[in-house]
CSV table of C-alpha atoms in Angstrom, one decimal:
chain,number,residue,atom,x,y,z
T,1309,MET,CA,100.5,111.8,58.9
T,1310,LYS,CA,101.7,110.8,62.0
T,1311,GLN,CA,101.3,112.8,64.8
T,1312,ASN,CA,104.8,114.8,65.8
T,1313,LYS,CA,104.0,116.1,69.4
T,1314,TYR,CA,107.6,116.4,70.0
T,1315,ASP,CA,107.8,119.2,67.5
T,1316,ASP,CA,105.1,121.1,69.3
T,1317,PRO,CA,106.9,123.6,71.6
T,1318,ALA,CA,104.8,123.4,74.8
T,1319,PHE,CA,105.4,119.4,74.6
T,1320,PHE,CA,108.8,119.7,73.9
T,1321,SER,CA,109.5,122.1,76.5
T,1322,ALA,CA,108.0,119.8,79.0
T,1323,TYR,CA,110.0,116.8,77.8
T,1324,GLN,CA,113.0,119.0,78.3
T,1325,GLN,CA,112.4,119.0,81.5
T,1326,MET,CA,111.5,115.7,82.3
T,1327,ASN,CA,114.7,113.7,84.0
T,1328,ARG,CA,115.6,111.4,81.6
T,1329,SER,CA,116.1,114.6,79.2
T,1330,VAL,CA,118.2,116.6,81.4
T,1331,LYS,CA,120.2,113.7,83.2
T,1332,GLY,CA,120.3,110.9,79.8
T,1333,LEU,CA,120.3,107.3,80.6
T,1334,GLU,CA,121.0,107.7,84.1
T,1335,GLY,CA,117.6,109.3,84.9
T,1336,ALA,CA,115.9,106.8,82.8
T,1337,GLY,CA,114.2,104.0,85.6
T,1338,GLU,CA,114.2,101.5,83.3
T,1339,TRP,CA,117.5,102.3,81.6
T,1340,HIS,CA,120.0,99.8,83.8
T,1341,VAL,CA,117.8,96.9,83.0
T,1342,PHE,CA,117.8,97.9,79.2
T,1343,LYS,CA,121.7,98.2,79.5
T,1344,SER,CA,122.0,94.9,80.8
T,1345,LEU,CA,120.1,93.1,78.0
T,1346,LEU,CA,122.4,94.9,75.2
T,1347,PRO,CA,124.7,92.6,73.2
T,1348,ASP,CA,128.4,93.9,72.8
T,1349,LEU,CA,128.6,96.7,70.5
T,1350,ARG,CA,132.2,97.0,69.6
T,1351,ASP,CA,132.6,97.3,65.8
T,1352,GLN,CA,128.6,96.9,65.6
T,1353,HIS,CA,126.2,98.7,62.9
T,1354,VAL,CA,123.5,99.9,65.3
T,1355,LEU,CA,120.2,101.5,64.4
T,1356,ASP,CA,118.2,103.2,67.1
T,1357,LEU,CA,114.6,103.8,66.2
T,1358,GLY,CA,112.9,107.0,68.1
T,1359,CYS,CA,116.0,108.5,69.0
T,1360,GLY,CA,115.3,111.6,70.1
T,1361,PHE,CA,118.4,113.2,71.9
T,1362,GLY,CA,120.4,110.6,70.9
T,1363,TRP,CA,121.5,109.5,74.3
T,1364,HIS,CA,121.8,105.9,72.7
T,1365,CYS,CA,123.3,106.5,70.0
T,1366,ARG,CA,126.1,108.5,71.9
T,1367,TYR,CA,126.1,105.4,74.3
T,1368,ALA,CA,126.3,103.0,71.2
T,1369,ARG,CA,129.8,104.7,70.2
T,1370,GLU,CA,130.9,105.0,73.9
T,1371,GLN,CA,131.0,101.3,73.4
T,1372,GLN,CA,133.0,101.3,70.1
T,1373,ALA,CA,129.9,101.0,67.9
T,1374,SER,CA,131.6,101.2,64.1
T,1375,SER,CA,128.0,103.1,62.9
T,1376,VAL,CA,125.0,104.2,64.5
T,1377,VAL,CA,122.2,105.6,62.4
T,1378,GLY,CA,119.5,107.5,64.7
T,1379,VAL,CA,115.9,107.8,63.5
T,1380,ASP,CA,113.4,110.4,64.5
T,1381,LEU,CA,110.3,111.9,63.6
T,1382,SER,CA,110.5,115.3,65.3
T,1383,GLU,CA,113.2,118.1,63.6
T,1384,LYS,CA,113.4,119.4,67.1
T,1385,MET,CA,115.1,116.4,69.0
T,1386,LEU,CA,117.3,116.0,66.3
T,1387,GLN,CA,118.3,119.2,66.3
T,1388,LYS,CA,119.0,118.9,70.3
T,1389,ALA,CA,120.5,115.6,69.4
T,1390,ARG,CA,122.6,116.9,67.0
T,1391,GLU,CA,124.4,119.4,68.6
T,1392,MET,CA,125.5,116.8,71.9
T,1393,THR,CA,126.8,114.6,69.7
T,1394,GLU,CA,129.3,117.4,67.9
T,1395,ASP,CA,131.2,116.0,65.2
T,1396,ASP,CA,131.1,111.9,65.4
T,1397,LEU,CA,130.9,111.4,61.7
T,1398,ALA,CA,129.7,107.9,62.3
T,1399,VAL,CA,126.4,109.1,64.0
T,1400,THR,CA,124.0,109.7,61.4
T,1401,TYR,CA,120.7,110.7,62.4
T,1402,LEU,CA,117.2,111.0,59.9
T,1403,GLN,CA,114.2,112.8,60.5
T,1404,MET,CA,111.2,110.0,59.5
T,1405,PRO,CA,108.6,108.3,60.9
T,1406,ILE,CA,110.1,104.9,62.1
T,1407,GLU,CA,107.4,103.1,60.1
T,1408,ASP,CA,108.9,104.7,57.0
T,1409,ILE,CA,112.3,103.1,57.1
T,1410,SER,CA,113.5,101.3,54.4
T,1411,PHE,CA,117.0,100.2,55.0
T,1412,SER,CA,119.3,97.8,53.0
T,1413,PRO,CA,119.1,93.9,54.0
T,1414,ASP,CA,121.2,92.6,56.6
T,1415,GLN,CA,122.8,96.5,56.9
T,1416,PHE,CA,122.5,96.5,61.1
T,1417,ASP,CA,124.1,94.4,63.7
T,1418,VAL,CA,122.1,95.4,66.4
T,1419,VAL,CA,118.7,97.5,66.3
T,1420,ILE,CA,117.0,99.1,69.6
T,1421,SER,CA,114.3,101.3,70.5
T,1422,SER,CA,113.5,103.1,73.7
T,1423,LEU,CA,109.7,103.8,74.4
T,1424,ALA,CA,109.0,104.9,70.9
T,1425,PHE,CA,106.9,101.7,69.5
T,1426,HIS,CA,103.7,102.7,71.6
T,1427,TYR,CA,103.6,105.7,69.0
T,1428,VAL,CA,103.3,103.4,66.3
T,1429,LYS,CA,99.9,101.8,64.7
T,1430,ASP,CA,100.9,98.7,63.0
T,1431,PHE,CA,103.6,97.0,65.1
T,1432,GLY,CA,103.7,93.7,62.8
T,1433,GLU,CA,104.7,95.9,59.8
T,1434,LEU,CA,107.4,97.7,61.7
T,1435,CYS,CA,108.7,93.7,63.0
T,1436,GLN,CA,108.9,93.0,59.3
T,1437,LYS,CA,111.2,96.1,58.4
T,1438,VAL,CA,113.2,95.8,60.9
T,1439,TYR,CA,113.7,92.1,60.4
T,1440,HIS,CA,114.5,92.9,57.0
T,1441,CYS,CA,117.2,95.1,57.8
T,1442,LEU,CA,118.7,93.2,60.6
T,1443,LYS,CA,121.5,90.5,60.0
T,1444,THR,CA,120.6,87.2,61.2
T,1445,GLY,CA,122.0,86.5,64.6
T,1446,GLY,CA,121.2,90.1,65.3
T,1447,THR,CA,119.9,91.6,68.6
T,1448,PHE,CA,116.6,93.4,68.2
T,1449,LEU,CA,115.8,95.4,71.8
T,1450,PHE,CA,113.4,97.2,72.7
T,1451,SER,CA,111.5,99.1,75.5
T,1452,VAL,CA,107.8,100.1,75.4
T,1453,GLU,CA,105.1,101.5,77.7
T,1454,HIS,CA,103.6,98.1,78.9
T,1455,PRO,CA,100.2,97.1,78.0
T,1456,ILE,CA,99.3,97.2,81.8
T,1457,PHE,CA,100.1,100.7,81.5
T,1458,THR,CA,98.5,101.7,78.0
T,1459,ALA,CA,94.9,99.9,78.3
T,1460,ARG,CA,93.0,102.6,79.7
T,1461,ALA,CA,93.3,105.9,78.0
T,1462,GLN,CA,93.6,108.1,81.1
T,1463,GLN,CA,97.0,106.2,82.1
T,1464,ASP,CA,96.4,107.2,85.7
T,1465,TRP,CA,96.4,105.8,89.0
T,1466,THR,CA,92.6,105.5,90.9
T,1467,VAL,CA,93.3,107.3,94.2
T,1468,ASP,CA,91.1,108.4,97.1
T,1469,GLU,CA,89.3,111.5,98.2
T,1470,GLN,CA,92.7,112.4,99.4
T,1471,GLY,CA,94.7,111.6,96.5
T,1472,ARG,CA,96.2,108.3,97.7
T,1473,ARG,CA,97.1,105.6,95.3
T,1474,LEU,CA,95.0,102.8,95.6
T,1475,HIS,CA,95.5,100.6,92.7
T,1476,TRP,CA,96.3,100.6,88.7
T,1477,PRO,CA,93.2,100.5,87.0
T,1478,VAL,CA,93.1,98.1,84.0
T,1479,ASP,CA,90.4,98.0,81.5
T,1480,HIS,CA,89.5,97.6,77.7
T,1481,TYR,CA,92.5,95.7,77.4
T,1482,GLN,CA,91.7,93.2,74.9
T,1483,GLU,CA,90.6,96.6,72.8
T,1484,GLU,CA,93.7,97.0,70.7
T,1485,GLY,CA,94.3,100.8,69.1
T,1486,MET,CA,94.1,103.9,69.1
T,1487,ARG,CA,94.6,106.1,72.6
T,1488,LYS,CA,94.2,109.6,73.6
T,1489,THR,CA,96.1,110.2,76.1
T,1490,SER,CA,97.7,112.9,78.1
T,1491,PHE,CA,101.3,112.9,78.8
T,1492,LEU,CA,102.9,116.3,79.1
T,1493,ALA,CA,100.0,117.6,76.9
T,1494,GLU,CA,97.1,116.9,75.7
T,1495,ASN,CA,95.8,114.5,73.1
T,1496,VAL,CA,99.1,112.8,72.6
T,1497,ILE,CA,97.9,109.4,70.3
T,1498,LYS,CA,99.4,106.2,71.5
T,1499,TYR,CA,98.2,102.9,70.5
T,1500,HIS,CA,97.5,100.4,72.8
T,1501,ARG,CA,98.7,96.4,72.0
T,1502,THR,CA,98.7,93.2,74.3
T,1503,ILE,CA,101.3,91.4,75.7
T,1504,SER,CA,100.6,88.2,72.9
T,1505,THR,CA,100.4,90.4,70.5
T,1506,TYR,CA,104.0,91.9,70.7
T,1507,MET,CA,105.3,88.5,71.3
T,1508,ASN,CA,103.3,86.7,68.4
T,1509,ASP,CA,104.3,89.4,65.9
T,1510,LEU,CA,108.0,89.0,66.7
T,1511,ILE,CA,108.0,85.0,66.6
T,1512,GLU,CA,105.3,85.3,63.7
T,1513,GLN,CA,108.2,87.5,61.7
T,1514,GLY,CA,111.3,85.0,62.8
T,1515,PHE,CA,112.4,86.6,66.0
T,1516,ARG,CA,113.3,84.2,68.3
T,1517,ILE,CA,112.4,85.5,72.1
T,1518,LYS,CA,115.7,86.2,74.0
T,1519,ALA,CA,114.2,87.6,77.6
T,1520,VAL,CA,111.7,89.5,78.4
T,1521,GLN,CA,111.5,92.2,81.2
T,1522,GLU,CA,109.2,94.5,83.5
T,1523,PRO,CA,112.0,96.9,84.8
T,1524,MET,CA,111.9,97.9,88.4
T,1525,PRO,CA,113.6,101.2,89.2
T,1526,THR,CA,116.8,100.2,91.7
T,1527,GLU,CA,116.7,100.1,95.3
T,1528,GLU,CA,118.6,103.4,95.0
T,1529,MET,CA,116.3,105.4,93.0
T,1530,ARG,CA,113.1,104.5,95.0
T,1531,LYS,CA,114.6,105.7,98.2
T,1532,ASP,CA,115.7,109.3,96.1
T,1533,ASP,CA,112.2,109.4,94.7
T,1534,PRO,CA,109.1,108.3,97.5
T,1535,LEU,CA,106.9,108.3,94.1
T,1536,MET,CA,109.3,105.4,92.7
T,1537,GLN,CA,108.4,103.0,95.5
T,1538,ASP,CA,105.1,102.7,93.5
T,1539,GLU,CA,106.5,101.6,90.2
T,1540,MET,CA,106.5,98.4,92.7
T,1541,ARG,CA,102.7,98.1,92.2
T,1542,ARG,CA,102.4,97.8,88.3
T,1543,PRO,CA,104.9,97.1,85.3
T,1544,MET,CA,105.1,100.5,83.7
T,1545,PHE,CA,107.2,99.1,80.8
T,1546,LEU,CA,108.4,96.2,78.7
T,1547,ILE,CA,111.5,95.4,77.6
T,1548,LEU,CA,111.6,92.4,74.7
T,1549,SER,CA,114.9,91.3,73.4
T,1550,ALA,CA,114.5,89.2,70.5
T,1551,GLU,CA,117.1,87.6,67.8
T,1552,LYS,CA,116.5,87.3,64.2
T,1553,VAL,CA,116.5,83.6,63.2
T,1554,SER,CA,117.0,82.1,59.9
T,1555,PRO,CA,113.8,80.9,58.3
T,1556,ALA,CA,114.9,77.0,58.2
T,1557,THR,CA,115.5,77.3,61.8
I,1003,MET,CA,102.7,69.8,102.4
I,1004,LYS,CA,101.3,71.2,98.8
I,1005,GLN,CA,98.2,72.5,99.7
I,1006,ASN,CA,94.9,70.0,98.6
I,1007,LYS,CA,92.3,72.2,98.2
I,1008,TYR,CA,90.5,70.1,95.7
I,1009,ASP,CA,90.3,67.2,98.3
I,1010,ASP,CA,88.3,69.7,100.7
I,1011,PRO,CA,84.9,68.1,100.4
I,1012,ALA,CA,83.3,71.8,100.3
I,1013,PHE,CA,85.5,73.2,97.6
I,1014,PHE,CA,85.3,70.2,95.9
I,1015,SER,CA,81.6,70.5,96.0
I,1016,ALA,CA,81.8,73.8,94.2
I,1017,TYR,CA,84.5,73.1,92.0
I,1018,GLN,CA,81.9,70.0,90.3
I,1019,GLN,CA,79.4,73.0,89.4
I,1020,MET,CA,81.5,75.1,87.3
I,1021,ASN,CA,80.6,75.1,83.9
I,1022,ARG,CA,84.1,73.6,82.9
I,1023,SER,CA,83.7,70.6,85.5
I,1024,VAL,CA,80.1,70.0,84.2
I,1025,LYS,CA,80.4,70.5,80.2
I,1026,GLY,CA,84.2,69.6,80.1
I,1027,LEU,CA,86.6,71.0,77.9
I,1028,GLU,CA,83.7,73.1,76.4
I,1029,GLY,CA,82.5,74.9,79.3
I,1030,ALA,CA,86.0,76.5,79.9
I,1031,GLY,CA,86.1,80.0,78.2
I,1032,GLU,CA,90.0,79.6,77.0
I,1033,TRP,CA,89.6,76.1,75.4
I,1034,HIS,CA,89.5,77.0,71.8
I,1035,VAL,CA,92.1,78.9,71.9
I,1036,PHE,CA,94.6,76.2,74.2
I,1037,LYS,CA,93.3,73.7,71.2
I,1038,SER,CA,94.4,75.3,68.7
I,1039,LEU,CA,97.8,76.0,70.1
I,1040,LEU,CA,97.9,71.9,70.6
I,1041,PRO,CA,100.4,70.1,68.0
I,1042,ASP,CA,99.0,67.0,66.0
I,1043,LEU,CA,98.9,64.0,68.8
I,1044,ARG,CA,98.4,61.2,67.1
I,1045,ASP,CA,100.5,58.7,68.1
I,1046,GLN,CA,102.1,60.6,70.8
I,1047,HIS,CA,103.3,60.3,74.5
I,1048,VAL,CA,101.1,63.0,76.3
I,1049,LEU,CA,102.1,64.4,79.6
I,1050,ASP,CA,98.7,66.2,81.3
I,1051,LEU,CA,100.5,68.4,85.0
I,1052,GLY,CA,96.7,69.3,87.3
I,1053,CYS,CA,94.7,66.8,84.9
I,1054,GLY,CA,91.6,66.9,87.4
I,1055,PHE,CA,88.9,65.0,85.9
I,1056,GLY,CA,90.6,64.3,82.6
I,1057,TRP,CA,89.1,66.2,80.1
I,1058,HIS,CA,92.4,66.7,78.5
I,1059,CYS,CA,93.8,63.3,78.8
I,1060,ARG,CA,90.4,61.8,77.0
I,1061,TYR,CA,91.0,64.6,74.7
I,1062,ALA,CA,94.4,63.2,74.0
I,1063,ARG,CA,93.1,59.4,73.5
I,1064,GLU,CA,90.3,61.3,71.4
I,1065,GLN,CA,93.2,62.3,69.0
I,1066,GLN,CA,94.9,59.0,68.8
I,1067,ALA,CA,98.0,60.0,71.5
I,1068,SER,CA,99.2,56.1,72.2
I,1069,SER,CA,99.5,57.2,76.0
I,1070,VAL,CA,98.7,59.7,78.4
I,1071,VAL,CA,99.8,60.1,82.0
I,1072,GLY,CA,97.9,62.6,84.1
I,1073,VAL,CA,99.3,63.6,87.1
I,1074,ASP,CA,97.1,65.6,89.9
I,1075,LEU,CA,97.5,65.8,93.7
I,1076,SER,CA,94.0,65.1,94.6
I,1077,GLU,CA,92.3,61.9,94.9
I,1078,LYS,CA,88.6,62.7,94.6
I,1079,MET,CA,89.8,64.6,91.6
I,1080,LEU,CA,91.3,61.6,90.1
I,1081,GLN,CA,88.4,59.4,91.4
I,1082,LYS,CA,86.2,61.0,89.1
I,1083,ALA,CA,88.8,61.3,86.0
I,1084,ARG,CA,89.0,57.2,86.3
I,1085,GLU,CA,85.3,56.8,86.7
I,1086,MET,CA,84.9,59.2,83.3
I,1087,THR,CA,87.8,57.4,81.5
I,1088,GLU,CA,86.4,53.5,81.7
I,1089,ASP,CA,88.9,51.0,80.8
I,1090,ASP,CA,90.9,52.8,78.6
I,1091,LEU,CA,94.6,51.2,79.8
I,1092,ALA,CA,96.5,54.1,77.4
I,1093,VAL,CA,95.2,56.6,80.1
I,1094,THR,CA,97.2,56.6,83.7
I,1095,TYR,CA,96.7,58.5,86.7
I,1096,LEU,CA,99.1,59.4,89.2
I,1097,GLN,CA,98.4,61.2,92.4
I,1098,MET,CA,101.2,63.5,93.3
I,1099,PRO,CA,102.2,66.8,93.4
I,1100,ILE,CA,103.0,68.4,90.2
I,1101,GLU,CA,106.4,69.6,91.5
I,1102,ASP,CA,107.3,66.1,92.6
I,1103,ILE,CA,107.4,64.5,89.1
I,1104,SER,CA,110.4,62.5,88.4
I,1105,PHE,CA,109.9,61.0,84.6
I,1106,SER,CA,113.1,59.2,82.6
I,1107,PRO,CA,114.5,61.2,80.2
I,1108,ASP,CA,112.8,62.4,77.2
I,1109,GLN,CA,109.7,60.4,78.1
I,1110,PHE,CA,107.0,62.6,76.5
I,1111,ASP,CA,106.4,64.0,73.5
I,1112,VAL,CA,104.0,66.7,74.6
I,1113,VAL,CA,103.5,68.2,77.8
I,1114,ILE,CA,100.3,70.1,79.1
I,1115,SER,CA,99.1,71.9,81.8
I,1116,SER,CA,95.7,73.5,82.3
I,1117,LEU,CA,95.2,76.3,84.9
I,1118,ALA,CA,97.4,74.5,87.6
I,1119,PHE,CA,100.8,76.4,87.2
I,1120,HIS,CA,99.3,79.3,89.9
I,1121,TYR,CA,99.2,76.7,92.2
I,1122,VAL,CA,103.0,75.6,92.3
I,1123,LYS,CA,105.5,77.6,93.9
I,1124,ASP,CA,108.2,77.4,92.2
I,1125,PHE,CA,108.0,77.3,88.4
I,1126,GLY,CA,111.8,77.6,87.3
I,1127,GLU,CA,112.2,74.1,88.9
I,1128,LEU,CA,109.1,73.1,87.4
I,1129,CYS,CA,110.7,73.8,83.9
I,1130,GLN,CA,113.5,72.1,84.7
I,1131,LYS,CA,111.6,68.5,85.3
I,1132,VAL,CA,109.6,69.3,82.5
I,1133,TYR,CA,112.8,69.8,80.1
I,1134,HIS,CA,113.8,66.9,81.3
I,1135,CYS,CA,111.2,64.3,80.5
I,1136,LEU,CA,110.2,66.1,77.5
I,1137,LYS,CA,111.8,65.4,74.1
I,1138,THR,CA,113.8,67.5,71.9
I,1139,GLY,CA,111.7,69.3,69.5
I,1140,GLY,CA,108.6,68.5,71.9
I,1141,THR,CA,105.5,71.1,73.2
I,1142,PHE,CA,105.1,72.2,76.3
I,1143,LEU,CA,101.7,73.6,76.3
I,1144,PHE,CA,100.2,75.6,79.4
I,1145,SER,CA,97.4,77.7,80.4
I,1146,VAL,CA,97.9,79.8,83.8
I,1147,GLU,CA,95.6,82.8,85.7
I,1148,HIS,CA,97.3,85.6,83.9
I,1149,PRO,CA,100.0,87.8,86.5
I,1150,ILE,CA,97.4,90.5,86.0
I,1151,PHE,CA,94.7,88.3,87.6
I,1152,THR,CA,96.9,87.2,90.4
I,1153,ALA,CA,98.7,90.3,91.2
I,1154,ARG,CA,95.9,91.4,94.1
I,1155,ALA,CA,94.6,88.3,96.5
I,1156,GLN,CA,91.2,89.4,96.0
I,1157,GLN,CA,91.4,88.8,92.8
I,1158,ASP,CA,88.0,90.8,91.9
I,1159,TRP,CA,86.5,93.9,90.2
I,1160,THR,CA,86.5,97.0,91.5
I,1161,VAL,CA,82.8,98.4,91.8
I,1162,ASP,CA,80.7,101.4,92.3
I,1163,GLU,CA,78.1,101.5,95.1
I,1164,GLN,CA,75.5,100.0,92.9
I,1165,GLY,CA,78.1,97.0,92.0
I,1166,ARG,CA,78.9,97.7,88.6
I,1167,ARG,CA,82.6,96.8,87.8
I,1168,LEU,CA,84.4,100.1,87.1
I,1169,HIS,CA,87.9,98.2,86.0
I,1170,TRP,CA,90.0,95.7,86.9
I,1171,PRO,CA,92.8,96.9,89.7
I,1172,VAL,CA,96.4,96.1,89.7
I,1173,ASP,CA,99.1,95.8,92.6
I,1174,HIS,CA,101.9,94.6,94.6
I,1175,TYR,CA,102.7,93.3,90.7
I,1176,GLN,CA,106.5,93.3,91.5
I,1177,GLU,CA,106.0,91.3,94.5
I,1178,GLU,CA,105.9,87.8,93.5
I,1179,GLY,CA,104.9,85.1,95.9
I,1180,MET,CA,102.3,83.4,97.9
I,1181,ARG,CA,98.7,84.5,97.5
I,1182,LYS,CA,95.7,83.8,100.0
I,1183,THR,CA,93.0,84.2,97.9
I,1184,SER,CA,89.3,83.3,98.1
I,1185,PHE,CA,88.0,80.4,94.9
I,1186,LEU,CA,85.3,78.3,96.0
I,1187,ALA,CA,86.2,78.6,99.5
I,1188,GLU,CA,88.3,80.7,101.7
I,1189,ASN,CA,92.5,80.4,102.0
I,1190,VAL,CA,93.0,79.1,98.8
I,1191,ILE,CA,96.7,79.2,98.2
I,1192,LYS,CA,98.0,80.6,94.5
I,1193,TYR,CA,101.4,82.2,93.4
I,1194,HIS,CA,101.5,85.3,91.6
I,1195,ARG,CA,104.6,85.6,89.1
I,1196,THR,CA,105.3,88.5,86.5
I,1197,ILE,CA,104.8,87.7,83.1
I,1198,SER,CA,108.4,88.2,82.7
I,1199,THR,CA,109.0,85.2,85.4
I,1200,TYR,CA,107.0,83.0,83.2
I,1201,MET,CA,108.8,83.7,80.1
I,1202,ASN,CA,112.4,84.3,81.6
I,1203,ASP,CA,111.9,80.5,83.5
I,1204,LEU,CA,111.3,78.7,80.2
I,1205,ILE,CA,114.1,80.4,77.8
I,1206,GLU,CA,116.7,80.2,80.3
I,1207,GLN,CA,116.0,76.5,80.9
I,1208,GLY,CA,115.9,75.9,77.2
I,1209,PHE,CA,112.9,76.1,75.7
I,1210,ARG,CA,111.7,78.3,72.9
I,1211,ILE,CA,108.8,80.5,73.0
I,1212,LYS,CA,106.4,79.5,70.2
I,1213,ALA,CA,103.5,81.7,70.8
I,1214,VAL,CA,101.5,83.6,73.8
I,1215,GLN,CA,98.3,83.9,73.7
I,1216,GLU,CA,95.6,85.7,76.1
I,1217,PRO,CA,92.6,84.0,74.9
I,1218,MET,CA,89.2,85.7,74.6
I,1219,PRO,CA,85.8,83.7,75.2
I,1220,THR,CA,84.2,83.4,71.8
I,1221,GLU,CA,81.4,85.6,70.6
I,1222,GLU,CA,79.0,83.2,71.0
I,1223,MET,CA,80.4,82.5,74.7
I,1224,ARG,CA,80.2,86.4,75.0
I,1225,LYS,CA,76.4,86.4,73.7
I,1226,ASP,CA,74.8,83.6,76.0
I,1227,ASP,CA,76.6,85.0,79.1
I,1228,PRO,CA,76.5,88.6,79.6
I,1229,LEU,CA,79.6,88.6,82.4
I,1230,MET,CA,81.4,87.3,79.8
I,1231,GLN,CA,81.8,90.6,77.8
I,1232,ASP,CA,84.0,91.5,80.9
I,1233,GLU,CA,86.9,89.3,80.1
I,1234,MET,CA,87.7,91.5,77.2
I,1235,ARG,CA,88.2,94.2,79.9
I,1236,ARG,CA,91.2,92.0,81.6
I,1237,PRO,CA,92.9,88.8,80.5
I,1238,MET,CA,92.2,86.3,83.2
I,1239,PHE,CA,94.2,83.8,81.7
I,1240,LEU,CA,97.8,83.3,79.8
I,1241,ILE,CA,98.7,80.8,77.6
I,1242,LEU,CA,102.0,79.9,76.6
I,1243,SER,CA,103.4,77.3,74.0
I,1244,ALA,CA,107.2,76.4,74.1
I,1245,GLU,CA,109.2,74.2,72.4
I,1246,LYS,CA,112.4,72.3,73.6
I,1247,VAL,CA,115.4,72.8,71.7
I,1248,SER,CA,118.4,71.2,72.0
I,1249,PRO,CA,121.2,72.7,74.4
I,1250,ALA,CA,123.3,73.6,71.1
I,1251,THR,CA,120.3,75.6,69.1
């Protein structure tokens, strides 16, 4: 059974108060980078894995995507997503674990995912499923928590006695697997993988890496929120853009 | 003027005592991974950037490479390299900064480099020069100190009062550029770059990423040297393998 923390009332309530939940895409520090890597979505069939409140699904429709499928494990998240998407028949929300997707071959032109895959145990298997349902030449674009960020289960700064942030500690980097973390609640299960695993799983599946980004908040964001300045000290997110190439290439 | 620390007598003397200098390739914790990514070198023209004592050049000849060019800034290193290479006319050692190479188009089938590019200021420019002298379909394989390792100038563990290693500290990750480090001597100038810069510079130049490795020492090495166990805690090296693809692809 996959952990479904987002349907835990306390977790859900805390998540709802995050900037990215209230303000949507513009409240997410990495959105400007993610957006810049999106292909033209006009007339495209788009799949969003771990769609949450559906912000990316609605964005895709604003960009004239012809259809969007959003997948999420959390019924509570999808309920809110459906409310906010109103009566757009071109958006379909499906409640299921990301790992269980089973779409037709070449069903999508673009597959995206925002900060969901660090909840997935087997990334290689997921790559295989995405490759299967993506058209050749299609884009697979996703963000995850950065391996520098996920290595230690604590996922927090080293601070001095006054609570000042000294540096970001890394440990257990090469030990991939489960991490019981605290994120809005206790015992949130995430999976740490190395940078090389993310890259090689994609490459071995038949994707070509198109871009790698470790996004920084914009200067404006850093001015508005002094803590954002610390985002220059270590990367929190990793964004990968890959293209499905035909086996012959 | 490029810093030429390897011709500094104290630095050179300390470097000569390192495992990798005494034992050669087998004394280098990352060699087994680097070797596994090398293409078949038989009948190939090989360029080694930052060849040092020429271990990789001689290895390439053992693998039946038809010619090898080794480039290094340090005359002392090359003197030793030449002594050890004896009268192999198929190996040419050139004393110059890596940044200044200027070979003919398509002169090489394989370009390799071991732990040298973190001394190079402009990696994008270097990619351009390698692309120029490498044949289409040729392999560009190199190792560098990992960005997790080079972010802080101190390049050392956080230790407790008993000197026990607590974790590896990361800071200033997004601030690329010069780091004055201590490595066998004071004020060794290295350049920190993010993972994304290494990747994107290659991709934008026209390389396709074939593999990404963050090597771990073998189990045997970890048994022989308890400190090697700590190499599981954070990656020290990054190895990238890339293929020159034609502009049309």
